[in-house]
Amino acid sequence: SAGADRITFQIETMAESGASTAEVLGAAAQERAAALATVIGSLGCSAGVCLAPTTPIEAVSRLVSGGLVDLVNVLSVHPGIGGQPFQADALARLRALRKAHPQLPFLMVDGGIDAATAPLAAAAGANALVAGSYIFRAPMS
C-alpha cells in the first residue's frame, strides 16, 4: 500500500512563532521535537529534521545523538522560495554535523544544488542532495 516511510519536520517549528535562536535551542522546544520524533517512530516511520540556514546545528544534536532521527536536512537557502543560490556557509554546517555525528545515516542538503555545488556538498559530508530547481528548470531536450 502507498504511504510514507519517513516524516521530516523543521526544527524551528518546535518553538513559538517568532522565537529567537535561544528559544529554538531551549528545553521546551527540544522536548517537543523529541516527542514528535518519538510519535513518528511509533507510527512505523523514520523521522528526519530540517535545519534552516540561521539555526545552529546544536538544535538537532540531541535528536541525532538520541537516535530519534536518522536524517538531517541542512537547508542551504531560506525555505519556501525555489531557485535561490546556494549559500556556501552550508558547507561548514555539513562538515560540522558529519564530524559530530559520523553515524548519521542521511545528511541531506537542500537548496541551490547544481552541477557545481553538488560535489562541494558531497565533499563536506552530505550523502543526499535535493536539486529541485536544477532539475525541473533545466531545458527539455
PDB file of C-alpha atoms in Angstrom:
ATOM      1  CA  SER A   1       0.000   0.000   0.000  1.00  0.00           C
ATOM      2  CA  ALA A   2       1.084   3.556  -0.591  1.00  0.00           C
ATOM      3  CA  GLY A   3       2.267   5.530   2.406  1.00  0.00           C
ATOM      4  CA  ALA A   4       5.117   7.417   3.962  1.00  0.00           C
ATOM      5  CA  ASP A   5       8.156   5.710   5.382  1.00  0.00           C
ATOM      6  CA  ARG A   6       9.794   8.938   6.586  1.00  0.00           C
ATOM      7  CA  ILE A   7       8.345  12.117   8.019  1.00  0.00           C
ATOM      8  CA  THR A   8      10.594  15.168   8.207  1.00  0.00           C
ATOM      9  CA  PHE A   9       9.864  18.275  10.264  1.00  0.00           C
ATOM     10  CA  GLN A  10      11.536  21.657  10.593  1.00  0.00           C
ATOM     11  CA  ILE A  11      13.170  22.138  13.989  1.00  0.00           C
ATOM     12  CA  GLU A  12      12.264  25.825  14.142  1.00  0.00           C
ATOM     13  CA  THR A  13       8.540  24.956  14.254  1.00  0.00           C
ATOM     14  CA  MET A  14       9.044  23.388  17.680  1.00  0.00           C
ATOM     15  CA  ALA A  15       9.398  26.851  19.238  1.00  0.00           C
ATOM     16  CA  GLU A  16       6.706  29.502  19.401  1.00  0.00           C
ATOM     17  CA  SER A  17       6.153  31.618  16.290  1.00  0.00           C
ATOM     18  CA  GLY A  18       8.801  34.320  16.010  1.00  0.00           C
ATOM     19  CA  ALA A  19      11.038  32.573  18.541  1.00  0.00           C
ATOM     20  CA  SER A  20      14.651  33.523  18.996  1.00  0.00           C
ATOM     21  CA  THR A  21      17.518  31.121  18.397  1.00  0.00           C
ATOM     22  CA  ALA A  22      17.805  30.641  22.157  1.00  0.00           C
ATOM     23  CA  GLU A  23      14.167  29.533  22.275  1.00  0.00           C
ATOM     24  CA  VAL A  24      14.692  27.020  19.445  1.00  0.00           C
ATOM     25  CA  LEU A  25      17.595  25.599  21.455  1.00  0.00           C
ATOM     26  CA  GLY A  26      15.623  25.778  24.710  1.00  0.00           C
ATOM     27  CA  ALA A  27      14.326  22.851  26.715  1.00  0.00           C
ATOM     28  CA  ALA A  28      10.645  23.267  25.762  1.00  0.00           C
ATOM     29  CA  ALA A  29      11.324  23.250  22.013  1.00  0.00           C
ATOM     30  CA  GLN A  30      13.764  20.369  22.360  1.00  0.00           C
ATOM     31  CA  GLU A  31      11.191  18.347  24.328  1.00  0.00           C
ATOM     32  CA  ARG A  32       8.536  18.988  21.666  1.00  0.00           C
ATOM     33  CA  ALA A  33      10.944  17.921  18.917  1.00  0.00           C
ATOM     34  CA  ALA A  34      11.879  14.732  20.766  1.00  0.00           C
ATOM     35  CA  ALA A  35       8.205  13.948  21.416  1.00  0.00           C
ATOM     36  CA  LEU A  36       7.313  14.479  17.745  1.00  0.00           C
ATOM     37  CA  ALA A  37      10.187  12.272  16.576  1.00  0.00           C
ATOM     38  CA  THR A  38       9.062   9.586  19.030  1.00  0.00           C
ATOM     39  CA  VAL A  39       5.484   9.704  17.728  1.00  0.00           C
ATOM     40  CA  ILE A  40       6.744   9.489  14.143  1.00  0.00           C
ATOM     41  CA  GLY A  41       8.758   6.402  15.106  1.00  0.00           C
ATOM     42  CA  SER A  42       5.748   4.854  16.822  1.00  0.00           C
ATOM     43  CA  LEU A  43       3.862   5.136  13.524  1.00  0.00           C
ATOM     44  CA  GLY A  44       6.462   2.920  11.892  1.00  0.00           C
ATOM     45  CA  CYS A  45       8.187   5.754  10.067  1.00  0.00           C
ATOM     46  CA  SER A  46      11.693   7.116  10.215  1.00  0.00           C
ATOM     47  CA  ALA A  47      11.986  10.700  11.430  1.00  0.00           C
ATOM     48  CA  GLY A  48      14.051  13.417   9.831  1.00  0.00           C
ATOM     49  CA  VAL A  49      14.603  17.043  10.749  1.00  0.00           C
ATOM     50  CA  CYS A  50      15.270  20.160   8.647  1.00  0.00           C
ATOM     51  CA  LEU A  51      17.604  22.883   9.812  1.00  0.00           C
ATOM     52  CA  ALA A  52      17.150  26.439   8.469  1.00  0.00           C
ATOM     53  CA  PRO A  53      20.258  28.399   7.453  1.00  0.00           C
ATOM     54  CA  THR A  54      20.225  30.626  10.527  1.00  0.00           C
ATOM     55  CA  THR A  55      19.613  27.911  13.138  1.00  0.00           C
ATOM     56  CA  PRO A  56      22.684  26.488  14.917  1.00  0.00           C
ATOM     57  CA  ILE A  57      23.391  22.815  14.299  1.00  0.00           C
ATOM     58  CA  GLU A  58      23.200  22.251  18.049  1.00  0.00           C
ATOM     59  CA  ALA A  59      19.413  22.469  17.664  1.00  0.00           C
ATOM     60  CA  VAL A  60      19.371  18.929  16.229  1.00  0.00           C
ATOM     61  CA  SER A  61      22.222  17.327  18.177  1.00  0.00           C
ATOM     62  CA  ARG A  62      20.020  15.808  20.881  1.00  0.00           C
ATOM     63  CA  LEU A  63      17.706  14.265  18.277  1.00  0.00           C
ATOM     64  CA  VAL A  64      20.610  12.728  16.367  1.00  0.00           C
ATOM     65  CA  SER A  65      22.572  11.581  19.422  1.00  0.00           C
ATOM     66  CA  GLY A  66      19.431  10.036  20.892  1.00  0.00           C
ATOM     67  CA  GLY A  67      18.733   8.089  17.717  1.00  0.00           C
ATOM     68  CA  LEU A  68      15.378   9.847  17.304  1.00  0.00           C
ATOM     69  CA  VAL A  69      16.123  10.970  13.730  1.00  0.00           C
ATOM     70  CA  ASP A  70      18.158   9.315  11.011  1.00  0.00           C
ATOM     71  CA  LEU A  71      18.151  12.249   8.589  1.00  0.00           C
ATOM     72  CA  VAL A  72      19.182  15.873   8.974  1.00  0.00           C
ATOM     73  CA  ASN A  73      18.338  18.149   6.062  1.00  0.00           C
ATOM     74  CA  VAL A  74      20.578  21.217   6.063  1.00  0.00           C
ATOM     75  CA  LEU A  75      18.752  23.938   4.183  1.00  0.00           C
ATOM     76  CA  SER A  76      21.290  25.937   2.200  1.00  0.00           C
ATOM     77  CA  VAL A  77      18.660  28.526   1.267  1.00  0.00           C
ATOM     78  CA  HIS A  78      15.759  30.097   3.113  1.00  0.00           C
ATOM     79  CA  PRO A  79      12.760  27.763   2.900  1.00  0.00           C
ATOM     80  CA  GLY A  80       9.849  28.294   0.563  1.00  0.00           C
ATOM     81  CA  ILE A  81      11.353  30.004  -2.475  1.00  0.00           C
ATOM     82  CA  GLY A  82      12.720  27.822  -5.261  1.00  0.00           C
ATOM     83  CA  GLY A  83      15.693  28.820  -7.367  1.00  0.00           C
ATOM     84  CA  GLN A  84      17.738  30.601  -4.694  1.00  0.00           C
ATOM     85  CA  PRO A  85      21.525  30.427  -4.994  1.00  0.00           C
ATOM     86  CA  PHE A  86      23.449  28.040  -2.751  1.00  0.00           C
ATOM     87  CA  GLN A  87      24.730  29.646   0.470  1.00  0.00           C
ATOM     88  CA  ALA A  88      28.317  28.455   0.869  1.00  0.00           C
ATOM     89  CA  ASP A  89      28.187  28.615   4.675  1.00  0.00           C
ATOM     90  CA  ALA A  90      26.087  25.430   4.465  1.00  0.00           C
ATOM     91  CA  LEU A  91      29.334  23.571   3.701  1.00  0.00           C
ATOM     92  CA  ALA A  92      30.753  24.346   7.154  1.00  0.00           C
ATOM     93  CA  ARG A  93      27.468  23.234   8.713  1.00  0.00           C
ATOM     94  CA  LEU A  94      27.591  19.951   6.796  1.00  0.00           C
ATOM     95  CA  ARG A  95      31.214  19.332   7.843  1.00  0.00           C
ATOM     96  CA  ALA A  96      30.423  20.085  11.486  1.00  0.00           C
ATOM     97  CA  LEU A  97      27.366  17.805  11.523  1.00  0.00           C
ATOM     98  CA  ARG A  98      29.241  14.949   9.853  1.00  0.00           C
ATOM     99  CA  LYS A  99      32.126  15.321  12.302  1.00  0.00           C
ATOM    100  CA  ALA A 100      29.827  15.486  15.336  1.00  0.00           C
ATOM    101  CA  HIS A 101      27.589  12.636  14.141  1.00  0.00           C
ATOM    102  CA  PRO A 102      29.564  10.289  11.871  1.00  0.00           C
ATOM    103  CA  GLN A 103      26.935   7.574  12.457  1.00  0.00           C
ATOM    104  CA  LEU A 104      24.108   9.711  10.994  1.00  0.00           C
ATOM    105  CA  PRO A 105      22.726   7.653   8.088  1.00  0.00           C
ATOM    106  CA  PHE A 106      21.461  10.563   6.000  1.00  0.00           C
ATOM    107  CA  LEU A 107      22.952  14.039   5.890  1.00  0.00           C
ATOM    108  CA  MET A 108      20.992  15.913   3.248  1.00  0.00           C
ATOM    109  CA  VAL A 109      21.457  19.351   1.748  1.00  0.00           C
ATOM    110  CA  ASP A 110      18.612  21.206   0.056  1.00  0.00           C
ATOM    111  CA  GLY A 111      18.781  24.441  -1.905  1.00  0.00           C
ATOM    112  CA  GLY A 112      20.915  25.716  -4.737  1.00  0.00           C
ATOM    113  CA  ILE A 113      22.263  22.267  -5.601  1.00  0.00           C
ATOM    114  CA  ASP A 114      23.552  22.040  -9.155  1.00  0.00           C
ATOM    115  CA  ALA A 115      26.499  20.587 -11.066  1.00  0.00           C
ATOM    116  CA  ALA A 116      28.924  22.956  -9.327  1.00  0.00           C
ATOM    117  CA  THR A 117      27.613  22.761  -5.757  1.00  0.00           C
ATOM    118  CA  ALA A 118      26.777  19.036  -5.597  1.00  0.00           C
ATOM    119  CA  PRO A 119      30.425  17.876  -5.425  1.00  0.00           C
ATOM    120  CA  LEU A 120      31.187  20.512  -2.791  1.00  0.00           C
ATOM    121  CA  ALA A 121      28.269  19.355  -0.638  1.00  0.00           C
ATOM    122  CA  ALA A 122      29.275  15.702  -1.011  1.00  0.00           C
ATOM    123  CA  ALA A 123      32.869  16.502  -0.067  1.00  0.00           C
ATOM    124  CA  ALA A 124      31.546  18.296   3.037  1.00  0.00           C
ATOM    125  CA  GLY A 125      29.745  15.144   4.180  1.00  0.00           C
ATOM    126  CA  ALA A 126      26.310  15.216   2.549  1.00  0.00           C
ATOM    127  CA  ASN A 127      25.151  11.877   1.199  1.00  0.00           C
ATOM    128  CA  ALA A 128      21.731  13.015  -0.017  1.00  0.00           C
ATOM    129  CA  LEU A 129      21.177  16.026  -2.284  1.00  0.00           C
ATOM    130  CA  VAL A 130      17.982  17.843  -3.257  1.00  0.00           C
ATOM    131  CA  ALA A 131      18.290  19.520  -6.643  1.00  0.00           C
ATOM    132  CA  GLY A 132      14.726  20.571  -7.420  1.00  0.00           C
ATOM    133  CA  SER A 133      15.182  23.788  -9.403  1.00  0.00           C
ATOM    134  CA  TYR A 134      18.281  22.485 -11.165  1.00  0.00           C
ATOM    135  CA  ILE A 135      16.337  19.500 -12.469  1.00  0.00           C
ATOM    136  CA  PHE A 136      12.877  20.938 -13.003  1.00  0.00           C
ATOM    137  CA  ARG A 137      14.021  24.211 -14.573  1.00  0.00           C
ATOM    138  CA  ALA A 138      16.517  22.541 -16.893  1.00  0.00           C
ATOM    139  CA  PRO A 139      15.865  22.902 -20.614  1.00  0.00           C
ATOM    140  CA  MET A 140      13.971  19.999 -22.132  1.00  0.00           C
ATOM    141  CA  SER A 141      15.797  18.178 -24.895  1.00  0.00           C
TER     142      SER A 141
END
